[in-house]
Tab-separated table of C-alpha atoms in Angstrom:
chain	number	residue	atom	x	y	z
A	11	MET	CA	0.000	0.000	0.000
A	12	ALA	CA	1.358	3.414	-0.998
A	13	THR	CA	2.015	6.143	1.562
A	14	ASN	CA	1.820	9.809	0.629
A	15	VAL	CA	4.566	12.044	1.999
A	16	VAL	CA	3.329	15.584	2.658
A	17	MET	CA	4.957	18.932	3.338
A	18	PRO	CA	4.650	19.153	7.141
A	19	GLN	CA	3.078	22.036	9.064
A	20	MET	CA	6.192	23.434	10.747
A	21	GLY	CA	4.376	25.723	13.161
A	22	GLU	CA	0.961	27.328	13.187
A	23	SER	CA	2.047	30.423	11.238
A	24	ILE	CA	3.902	28.489	8.535
A	25	ALA	CA	1.973	28.228	5.274
A	26	GLU	CA	4.612	26.791	2.950
A	27	GLY	CA	7.985	25.134	2.804
A	28	THR	CA	10.852	24.799	0.346
A	29	ILE	CA	12.497	21.481	-0.395
A	30	VAL	CA	16.229	22.131	-0.194
A	31	ARG	CA	17.381	18.633	-1.103
A	32	TRP	CA	16.211	15.060	-1.350
A	33	ILE	CA	18.254	12.786	0.888
A	34	LYS	CA	16.737	9.712	-0.782
A	35	ARG	CA	16.219	9.131	-4.496
A	36	VAL	CA	13.538	7.313	-6.458
A	37	GLY	CA	14.080	3.586	-6.026
A	38	ASP	CA	15.827	3.883	-2.662
A	39	LYS	CA	14.568	1.821	0.236
A	40	VAL	CA	13.639	3.843	3.305
A	41	ASP	CA	12.838	2.949	6.895
A	42	ARG	CA	10.202	4.637	8.996
A	43	ASP	CA	11.582	7.832	10.624
A	44	GLU	CA	14.683	7.741	8.402
A	45	PRO	CA	15.555	11.245	7.053
A	46	LEU	CA	13.876	11.583	3.652
A	47	PHE	CA	14.303	15.207	2.587
A	48	GLU	CA	15.441	18.564	3.942
A	49	ILE	CA	13.189	21.610	4.019
A	50	SER	CA	13.520	25.306	4.743
A	51	THR	CA	10.702	27.475	6.106
A	52	ASP	CA	10.354	30.921	7.643
A	53	LYS	CA	11.347	29.453	11.013
A	54	VAL	CA	13.643	26.479	10.670
A	55	ASP	CA	15.692	24.225	8.415
A	56	ALA	CA	15.004	20.592	9.206
A	57	GLU	CA	15.378	17.048	7.948
A	58	ILE	CA	11.963	15.424	7.561
A	59	PRO	CA	11.659	11.738	8.483
A	60	SER	CA	9.825	9.199	6.385
A	61	PRO	CA	6.246	8.497	7.565
A	62	GLY	CA	6.597	4.816	6.672
A	63	ALA	CA	8.895	2.061	5.463
A	64	GLY	CA	9.179	0.935	1.857
A	65	VAL	CA	10.610	2.214	-1.409
A	66	LEU	CA	10.523	5.806	-2.624
A	67	THR	CA	8.545	5.317	-5.832
A	68	GLU	CA	7.798	8.922	-6.799
A	69	ILE	CA	9.100	12.424	-6.124
A	70	LYS	CA	6.483	15.049	-6.932
A	71	VAL	CA	8.333	18.213	-5.911
A	72	LYS	CA	11.790	19.131	-7.142
A	73	GLU	CA	14.619	20.540	-5.067
A	74	GLY	CA	14.240	24.306	-4.748
A	75	GLU	CA	10.453	24.282	-5.172
A	76	THR	CA	8.176	25.881	-2.580
A	77	VAL	CA	4.788	24.317	-1.926
A	78	PRO	CA	1.965	24.833	0.596
A	79	VAL	CA	1.878	22.699	3.711
A	80	ASN	CA	0.065	19.365	3.407
A	81	SER	CA	0.959	19.149	-0.301
A	82	VAL	CA	1.985	15.640	-1.376
A	83	VAL	CA	5.689	15.793	-2.196
A	84	ALA	CA	6.472	12.093	-2.638
A	85	VAL	CA	5.042	8.589	-2.557
A	86	ILE	CA	6.429	5.581	-0.708
A	87	GLY	CA	5.390	2.127	-1.919
A	88	SER	CA	5.772	-1.198	-0.202
A	89	SER	CA	9.005	-3.078	-0.768
A	90	SER	CA	7.167	-6.142	-2.105
A	91	ALA	CA	5.172	-4.121	-4.624
A	92	ALA	CA	8.284	-2.323	-5.793
A	93	ASP	CA	10.162	-5.610	-6.248
A	94	ALA	CA	7.261	-7.126	-8.183
A	95	SER	CA	7.032	-4.207	-10.579
A	96	ALA	CA	10.774	-3.728	-11.034
A	97	GLY	CA	11.626	-3.620	-14.727
A	98	SER	CA	7.967	-3.724	-15.823
A	99	ALA	CA	7.351	0.007	-15.885
A	100	PRO	CA	9.414	3.131	-15.466
A	101	VAL	CA	9.229	4.879	-12.101
A	102	ALA	CA	7.404	8.174	-12.251
A	103	GLN	CA	9.630	11.177	-11.778
A	104	ALA	CA	8.848	14.594	-10.386
A	105	PRO	CA	6.843	16.645	-12.887
A	106	SER	CA	8.010	20.139	-13.677
A	107	ALA	CA	6.110	23.086	-12.271
A	108	GLY	CA	4.526	23.646	-15.671
A	109	ASP	CA	3.235	20.065	-15.865
A	110	ARG	CA	1.183	20.275	-12.673
A	111	PRO	CA	-2.218	21.943	-12.556
A	112	PRO	CA	-2.541	24.965	-10.287
A	113	SER	CA	-3.059	24.287	-6.594
A	114	GLY	CA	-6.684	23.554	-5.833
A	115	MET	CA	-7.464	22.253	-9.356
A	116	PRO	CA	-8.657	18.602	-9.252
A	117	GLU	CA	-6.767	15.932	-11.186
A	118	THR	CA	-7.972	12.832	-12.923
A	119	ALA	CA	-6.440	9.409	-12.302
A	120	ALA	CA	-4.022	10.101	-15.157
A	121	GLY	CA	-2.819	13.239	-13.407
A	122	GLN	CA	-4.424	15.635	-15.909
A	123	PRO	CA	-6.713	18.538	-14.995
A	124	GLU	CA	-10.427	17.815	-15.099
A	125	ALA	CA	-12.685	19.391	-17.658
A	126	ALA	CA	-13.389	23.109	-17.594
A	127	PRO	CA	-16.921	22.786	-16.090
A	128	ALA	CA	-15.474	21.153	-12.981
A	129	VAL	CA	-12.958	23.947	-12.658
A	130	ALA	CA	-15.687	26.525	-13.106
A	131	ALA	CA	-17.702	24.875	-10.349
A	132	VAL	CA	-14.797	25.144	-7.972
A	133	ALA	CA	-14.081	28.721	-9.019
A	134	SER	CA	-17.706	29.726	-8.433
A	135	ASN	CA	-17.136	29.392	-4.698
A	136	VAL	CA	-14.512	32.139	-4.794
A	137	ARG	CA	-15.644	35.680	-5.440
A	138	SER	CA	-12.486	36.681	-7.313
A	139	ILE	CA	-8.872	35.826	-7.933
A	140	ASP	CA	-7.954	38.688	-5.615
A	141	GLU	CA	-10.012	37.119	-2.846
A	142	LEU	CA	-8.207	33.831	-3.467
A	143	ARG	CA	-4.869	35.603	-3.114
A	144	ARG	CA	-5.912	37.098	0.202
A	145	GLN	CA	-7.073	33.750	1.507
A	146	LYS	CA	-3.810	32.055	0.521
A	147	SER	CA	-1.478	34.748	1.854
A	148	SER	CA	0.309	33.809	5.056
A	149	PRO	CA	-0.359	35.591	8.361
A	150	LEU	CA	3.068	37.233	8.090
A	151	VAL	CA	2.247	38.677	4.657
A	152	ARG	CA	-1.089	39.992	5.903
A	153	ARG	CA	0.605	41.575	8.924
A	154	ILE	CA	3.215	43.301	6.766
A	155	ALA	CA	0.437	44.537	4.493
A	156	ALA	CA	-1.498	45.927	7.455
A	157	GLU	CA	1.584	47.658	8.889
A	158	HIS	CA	2.258	49.407	5.581
A	159	ASN	CA	-1.427	50.040	4.754
A	160	ILE	CA	-1.172	47.999	1.573
A	161	ASP	CA	-4.073	46.295	-0.185
A	162	ILE	CA	-2.833	42.819	-1.132
A	163	ARG	CA	-5.087	42.926	-4.187
A	164	GLN	CA	-2.696	45.462	-5.734
A	165	ILE	CA	0.150	42.938	-5.773
A	166	ASN	CA	0.734	40.371	-8.490
A	167	GLY	CA	1.506	37.230	-6.504
A	168	THR	CA	4.222	34.924	-7.794
A	169	GLY	CA	3.346	32.050	-5.488
A	170	ILE	CA	1.208	29.038	-6.283
A	171	SER	CA	-2.227	30.051	-7.606
A	172	GLY	CA	-1.283	33.720	-7.416
A	173	ARG	CA	-0.346	33.558	-3.768
A	174	VAL	CA	1.312	36.760	-2.506
A	175	THR	CA	4.587	35.750	-0.884
A	176	LYS	CA	6.866	37.676	1.457
A	177	ASN	CA	9.184	38.383	-1.470
A	178	ASP	CA	6.260	39.855	-3.386
A	179	ILE	CA	5.140	42.247	-0.659
A	180	LEU	CA	8.672	43.268	0.382
A	181	GLY	CA	9.494	43.939	-3.275
A	182	PHE	CA	6.289	45.958	-3.575
A	183	ILE	CA	7.310	48.053	-0.556
A	184	LYS	CA	10.821	48.589	-1.905
A	185	THR	CA	10.122	49.379	-5.574
A	186	GLY	CA	6.506	50.447	-5.588
A	187	PRO	CA	3.592	49.047	-7.629
A	188	ALA	CA	5.281	49.117	-11.015
A	189	SER	CA	2.958	46.468	-12.428
A	190	ALA	CA	-0.049	47.315	-10.320
A	191	PRO	CA	-3.167	49.100	-11.587
A	192	SER	CA	-2.992	52.868	-11.950
A	193	THR	CA	-3.076	54.617	-8.590
A	194	SER	CA	-5.471	57.230	-9.879
A	195	ALA	CA	-8.025	54.987	-11.570
A	196	PRO	CA	-11.514	56.514	-11.267
A	197	GLY	CA	-13.412	54.938	-8.447
A	198	GLY	CA	-10.518	52.681	-7.495
A	199	PRO	CA	-8.504	52.637	-4.267
A	200	SER	CA	-5.413	54.823	-4.180
A	201	VAL	CA	-2.037	53.320	-3.391
A	202	ASP	CA	-0.519	54.360	-0.076
A	203	LYS	CA	2.418	56.680	-0.738
A	204	GLY	CA	4.463	54.858	1.890
A	205	ALA	CA	4.484	51.812	-0.358
A	206	ARG	CA	6.357	53.877	-2.965
A	207	ALA	CA	8.875	55.410	-0.568
A	208	PHE	CA	11.612	53.198	-1.949
A	209	VAL	CA	11.727	53.665	-5.714
A	210	GLY	CA	14.239	52.901	-8.377
A	211	HIS	CA	16.858	50.181	-8.518
A	212	VAL	CA	20.613	50.685	-8.345
A	213	PRO	CA	22.323	48.029	-10.478
A	214	ALA	CA	24.601	45.738	-8.496
A	215	PHE	CA	27.195	45.706	-11.281
A	216	LYS	CA	27.943	47.456	-14.558
A	217	PRO	CA	27.978	45.883	-18.017
A	218	GLY	CA	31.356	44.328	-18.681
A	219	GLU	CA	32.295	44.227	-14.994
A	220	ARG	CA	33.930	40.978	-13.872
A	221	VAL	CA	31.498	39.358	-11.440
A	222	GLU	CA	30.306	35.986	-10.242
A	223	ILE	CA	26.567	35.660	-9.585
A	224	VAL	CA	25.478	33.029	-7.062
A	225	PRO	CA	21.809	32.572	-6.072
A	226	MET	CA	21.001	33.079	-2.400
A	227	THR	CA	20.355	29.965	-0.376
A	228	ILE	CA	16.843	29.502	0.962
A	229	MET	CA	18.024	30.307	4.493
A	230	ARG	CA	19.840	33.459	3.373
A	231	LYS	CA	16.700	34.692	1.579
A	232	LYS	CA	14.594	34.040	4.674
A	233	ILE	CA	17.076	35.903	6.883
A	234	ALA	CA	17.182	38.813	4.427
A	235	GLU	CA	13.401	39.087	4.353
A	236	HIS	CA	13.127	38.971	8.140
A	237	MET	CA	15.858	41.568	8.654
A	238	VAL	CA	14.348	43.979	6.107
A	239	MET	CA	11.010	43.604	7.832
A	240	SER	CA	12.585	44.235	11.249
A	241	ALA	CA	14.423	47.346	10.068
A	242	HIS	CA	11.190	48.740	8.619
A	243	THR	CA	9.132	47.835	11.685
A	244	SER	CA	11.151	49.025	14.682
A	245	PRO	CA	13.042	52.297	15.162
A	246	HIS	CA	16.279	50.765	16.484
A	247	VAL	CA	18.314	52.450	19.222
A	248	TYR	CA	21.401	50.995	20.949
A	249	SER	CA	23.128	51.354	24.306
A	250	VAL	CA	26.509	49.755	25.106
A	251	TYR	CA	28.010	49.057	28.559
A	252	GLU	CA	31.443	47.710	29.451
A	253	VAL	CA	31.378	44.980	32.107
A	254	ASP	CA	34.288	43.710	34.217
A	255	PHE	CA	34.279	39.894	34.068
A	256	HIS	CA	37.024	39.428	36.719
A	257	ARG	CA	34.802	37.767	39.337
A	258	LEU	CA	32.779	35.906	36.725
A	259	SER	CA	35.959	34.462	35.242
A	260	GLN	CA	37.158	33.279	38.652
A	261	LEU	CA	33.839	31.562	39.390
A	262	ARG	CA	33.812	29.904	35.984
A	263	ASP	CA	37.319	28.517	36.465
A	264	LYS	CA	36.322	27.235	39.897
A	265	LYS	CA	33.090	25.535	38.775
A	266	LYS	CA	33.607	24.384	35.188
A	267	ALA	CA	35.084	20.981	36.126
A	268	GLU	CA	32.065	20.294	38.335
A	269	TYR	CA	29.748	21.136	35.451
A	270	GLU	CA	31.648	18.889	33.074
A	271	GLN	CA	31.135	16.002	35.511
A	272	ASN	CA	27.393	16.690	35.231
A	273	GLY	CA	27.503	16.635	31.441
A	274	ALA	CA	27.364	20.394	30.836
A	275	LYS	CA	29.707	23.147	29.713
A	276	LEU	CA	29.805	26.225	31.933
A	277	SER	CA	30.231	28.774	29.152
A	278	TYR	CA	30.227	32.525	29.461
A	279	THR	CA	27.079	32.482	27.308
A	280	ALA	CA	25.313	30.362	29.924
A	281	LEU	CA	26.424	32.675	32.745
A	282	ILE	CA	25.277	35.753	30.819
A	283	ALA	CA	21.997	34.007	29.960
A	284	LYS	CA	21.311	33.469	33.659
A	285	VAL	CA	21.689	37.177	34.441
A	286	THR	CA	19.777	38.113	31.259
A	287	VAL	CA	16.760	36.064	32.306
A	288	ASP	CA	16.787	37.653	35.758
A	289	ALA	CA	17.053	41.122	34.178
A	290	VAL	CA	14.160	40.462	31.812
A	291	ARG	CA	12.048	39.405	34.799
A	292	ALA	CA	13.011	42.604	36.642
A	293	PHE	CA	12.255	44.823	33.609
A	294	PRO	CA	9.054	43.500	31.951
A	295	PHE	CA	9.145	46.082	29.155
A	296	THR	CA	11.927	44.032	27.548
A	297	ASN	CA	9.659	40.968	27.432
A	298	ALA	CA	6.912	42.469	25.317
A	299	SER	CA	5.601	43.076	21.809
A	300	ILE	CA	3.724	45.917	20.143
A	301	ASP	CA	0.366	45.163	18.558
A	302	GLY	CA	-0.943	48.308	16.884
A	303	ASP	CA	-1.550	50.785	19.713
A	304	ASN	CA	-1.334	48.081	22.377
A	305	ILE	CA	1.608	46.757	24.370
A	306	VAL	CA	1.550	42.990	24.897
A	307	TYR	CA	3.510	41.968	28.003
A	308	LYS	CA	4.556	38.307	27.914
A	309	LYS	CA	4.158	36.304	31.115
A	310	ASP	CA	6.602	33.586	30.056
A	311	ILE	CA	10.287	34.311	29.486
A	312	ASN	CA	11.317	32.344	26.403
A	313	LEU	CA	14.976	33.110	25.717
A	314	GLY	CA	16.220	32.873	22.131
A	315	ILE	CA	19.899	32.011	21.683
A	316	ALA	CA	21.281	32.897	18.244
A	317	VAL	CA	23.352	30.070	16.731
A	318	ALA	CA	25.655	30.787	13.788
A	319	LEU	CA	25.687	28.127	11.068
A	320	ASP	CA	28.054	27.758	8.123
A	321	GLN	CA	25.810	29.917	5.945
A	322	GLY	CA	23.073	31.376	8.081
A	323	LEU	CA	21.642	31.782	11.523
A	324	LEU	CA	19.006	30.077	13.640
A	325	VAL	CA	17.538	31.213	16.964
A	326	PRO	CA	16.397	28.206	19.023
A	327	VAL	CA	14.320	29.074	22.072
A	328	ILE	CA	14.650	28.002	25.704
A	329	ARG	CA	11.066	28.024	26.955
A	330	ASN	CA	10.386	29.240	30.495
A	331	ALA	CA	14.077	29.984	30.876
A	332	ASP	CA	13.441	31.716	34.207
A	333	GLU	CA	12.392	28.370	35.692
A	334	LYS	CA	15.792	26.766	35.010
A	335	ASN	CA	18.781	26.882	37.322
A	336	MET	CA	22.315	27.533	36.088
A	337	LEU	CA	22.949	23.865	35.249
A	338	GLY	CA	19.645	23.589	33.385
A	339	LEU	CA	20.410	26.689	31.304
A	340	ALA	CA	23.909	25.442	30.463
A	341	ARG	CA	22.554	22.084	29.318
A	342	ALA	CA	19.745	23.652	27.277
A	343	ILE	CA	22.070	26.066	25.462
A	344	GLU	CA	24.563	23.339	24.570
A	345	ASP	CA	21.834	20.952	23.412
A	346	LEU	CA	19.978	23.469	21.251
A	347	ALA	CA	23.175	24.755	19.635
A	348	ALA	CA	24.309	21.229	18.746
A	349	ARG	CA	20.950	20.261	17.260
A	350	ALA	CA	20.674	23.553	15.369
A	351	ARG	CA	23.969	22.820	13.614
A	352	SER	CA	22.945	19.240	12.832
A	353	LYS	CA	19.449	20.301	11.641
A	354	LYS	CA	17.704	18.260	14.310
A	355	LEU	CA	15.580	21.010	15.852
A	356	ASN	CA	11.838	20.577	16.161
A	357	PRO	CA	9.619	23.372	14.744
A	358	GLU	CA	8.375	24.473	18.172
A	359	GLU	CA	11.971	24.958	19.330
A	360	VAL	CA	12.464	27.989	17.083
A	361	GLN	CA	9.160	29.695	17.822
A	362	GLY	CA	7.699	31.767	20.615
A	363	GLY	CA	10.846	33.590	21.726
A	364	THR	CA	10.240	36.723	23.797
A	365	PHE	CA	13.834	38.033	24.139
A	366	THR	CA	16.986	37.153	22.192
A	367	LEU	CA	20.669	36.896	23.120
A	368	THR	CA	23.275	36.880	20.361
A	369	ASN	CA	27.047	36.567	20.743
A	370	PRO	CA	29.047	38.180	17.909
A	371	GLY	CA	31.987	38.323	20.318
A	372	ILE	CA	32.883	34.711	19.595
A	373	PHE	CA	34.119	35.933	16.200
A	374	GLY	CA	36.187	38.726	17.751
A	375	ALA	CA	33.743	41.644	17.543
A	376	VAL	CA	34.235	44.185	20.345
A	377	TYR	CA	30.461	44.550	20.363
A	378	GLY	CA	27.553	44.098	17.965
A	379	LEU	CA	24.486	46.104	16.979
A	380	PRO	CA	22.043	43.317	16.069
A	381	LEU	CA	18.606	43.819	14.572
A	382	ILE	CA	15.615	42.962	16.746
A	383	ASN	CA	14.082	39.532	16.242
A	384	GLN	CA	10.482	40.486	15.479
A	385	PRO	CA	7.951	40.660	17.090
A	386	GLN	CA	10.222	41.155	20.113
A	387	VAL	CA	11.248	44.634	21.264
A	388	ALA	CA	14.844	44.089	22.427
A	389	ILE	CA	17.954	42.025	21.751
A	390	LEU	CA	21.178	41.672	23.758
A	391	GLY	CA	24.517	41.549	21.941
A	392	VAL	CA	27.575	40.078	23.679
A	393	GLY	CA	30.982	41.325	22.562
A	394	SER	CA	34.349	39.628	22.798
A	395	ILE	CA	35.730	38.838	26.254
A	396	GLU	CA	39.284	40.147	26.327
A	397	LYS	CA	41.802	41.285	28.903
A	398	ARG	CA	41.849	45.061	29.129
A	399	ALA	CA	43.193	47.727	31.490
A	400	VAL	CA	40.568	48.766	34.037
A	401	VAL	CA	40.486	51.148	36.988
A	402	VAL	CA	39.854	49.426	40.320
A	403	HIS	CA	39.462	50.702	43.867
A	404	ALA	CA	41.220	49.063	46.808
A	405	ASP	CA	38.217	49.353	49.110
A	406	GLY	CA	35.695	48.876	46.336
A	407	HIS	CA	34.132	52.308	46.826
A	408	GLY	CA	35.721	55.555	45.936
A	409	GLY	CA	38.528	58.036	46.464
A	410	ARG	CA	41.121	58.829	43.893
A	411	GLU	CA	43.777	57.749	46.392
A	412	ASP	CA	42.415	54.194	45.998
A	413	ASP	CA	42.590	54.148	42.195
A	414	ALA	CA	44.747	51.500	40.576
A	415	ILE	CA	45.157	49.971	37.139
A	416	ALA	CA	44.557	46.239	36.729
A	417	ILE	CA	44.294	43.841	33.816
A	418	HIS	CA	40.866	42.156	33.877
A	419	PRO	CA	38.749	40.302	31.325
A	420	THR	CA	36.004	42.661	30.183
A	421	CYS	CA	33.065	42.481	27.810
A	422	HIS	CA	30.858	45.023	26.045
A	423	LEU	CA	27.115	44.329	26.227
A	424	SER	CA	24.869	46.099	23.736
A	425	LEU	CA	21.113	46.369	23.965
A	426	GLY	CA	19.197	46.991	20.750
A	427	TYR	CA	15.664	48.159	21.497
A	428	ASP	CA	12.473	49.341	19.851
A	429	HIS	CA	12.248	53.064	20.620
A	430	ARG	CA	8.458	52.926	20.263
A	431	LEU	CA	8.360	51.215	23.643
A	432	ILE	CA	11.783	51.455	25.313
A	433	ASP	CA	13.504	54.778	26.031
A	434	GLY	CA	17.216	55.314	26.557
A	435	ALA	CA	16.787	55.696	30.317
A	436	ASP	CA	14.955	52.353	30.480
A	437	ALA	CA	17.717	50.649	28.488
A	438	GLY	CA	20.308	52.221	30.768
A	439	ARG	CA	18.619	50.858	33.879
A	440	PHE	CA	18.410	47.403	32.299
A	441	LEU	CA	22.096	47.299	31.347
A	442	ALA	CA	23.240	48.873	34.641
A	443	TRP	CA	21.321	46.144	36.481
A	444	MET	CA	23.014	43.468	34.372
A	445	LYS	CA	26.431	45.064	34.850
A	446	ASP	CA	26.034	45.030	38.640
A	447	ARG	CA	24.878	41.386	38.694
A	448	LEU	CA	27.658	40.196	36.386
A	449	GLU	CA	30.417	42.050	38.226
A	450	ASN	CA	29.123	40.790	41.578
A	451	PHE	CA	27.995	37.339	40.471
A	452	ASP	CA	26.812	35.350	43.495
A	453	GLU	CA	28.486	31.947	43.792
A	454	ALA	CA	25.188	30.524	45.034
A	455	TRP	CA	23.731	31.029	41.528
A	456	VAL	CA	26.290	28.719	39.908
């Protein structure tokens, strides 16, 4: 008996996925839960396991194609049936995009579209093609459209069945409605001027210039879209504080062997994450989102930890991070980072973050100015930890007579925040609180 393999629903807000590569080929035997293909979505790259055992008899979607969730992408037949039919008939291969009928159009047993009356009957249930586009647009596309006061009906969708994709709406915002109906058509809706704020196109290279053109990977395109959206959504402001890691370094050296015995690595990231979670609890405005004219304060602290990959970035989430002790945080960070790099994350593990920590310092950056991970309102950047000259006081309090120069490990922490909600004074209090906790880290917390 044949088993259909479908594009999985990788999160409630995910409407489509792109097949990056097929791990198995037509004719290969597969076991249940064995990796079958790799996909990329708005939220995660993941290897998808086979829903059953047998032989991969048909691939319906080619590498690089994007299809809606629940679309059949392959067929797995039983091993006995495949052996019996071997050599008697060629195995069906993936049809090209032009060979398949549009999404929603019924097919006959031979795989051809049904007669026009049947199509007309289906189409009669939809008021217009524009209405169909609206229905098939993802929640993210509709939110971007609402934020920019754009009518999706003005956009020519390039997705399946005219679906308006993120690329479509972001391109519309950047270049304006070049192919859209006239903005001054009698009786028709006018196009918001904000949608045409970014006009024209500066060529990336000149004719005759020596260049190499390489298409973006799926992940790089997703990151680009998300970052453009973030930059357009939040007015970003940054504050940077220098923190003395002298005491923190001593505690880490003292405790790291104990942590290793318990199967965890006591990294600086884990120590900073502990103080970050406590700071977010103390300053709820950092654990919020903006919804129109409303501020949504999140009750759960779900800490996102940015993980750099060979060609991209993922942000797995530690849910209810404030409920974990130091050992629990260290284990969670190490586990999520390892599975992010091996593409073993589950969809829910990259969703629902309320505050993000990113560490550009591991690559040598003195500090970073990261973009906010929407719909969050703040992001903490951790700079490199290096030995620097610092001024210390013998009694820990004051007086110029007590001043001395010492060489201590220090780190620059940067807070990027949405100025619609967080003011500079608020950011200063947040970072000052973190600075005090990090410089006076209590051994009982470790």
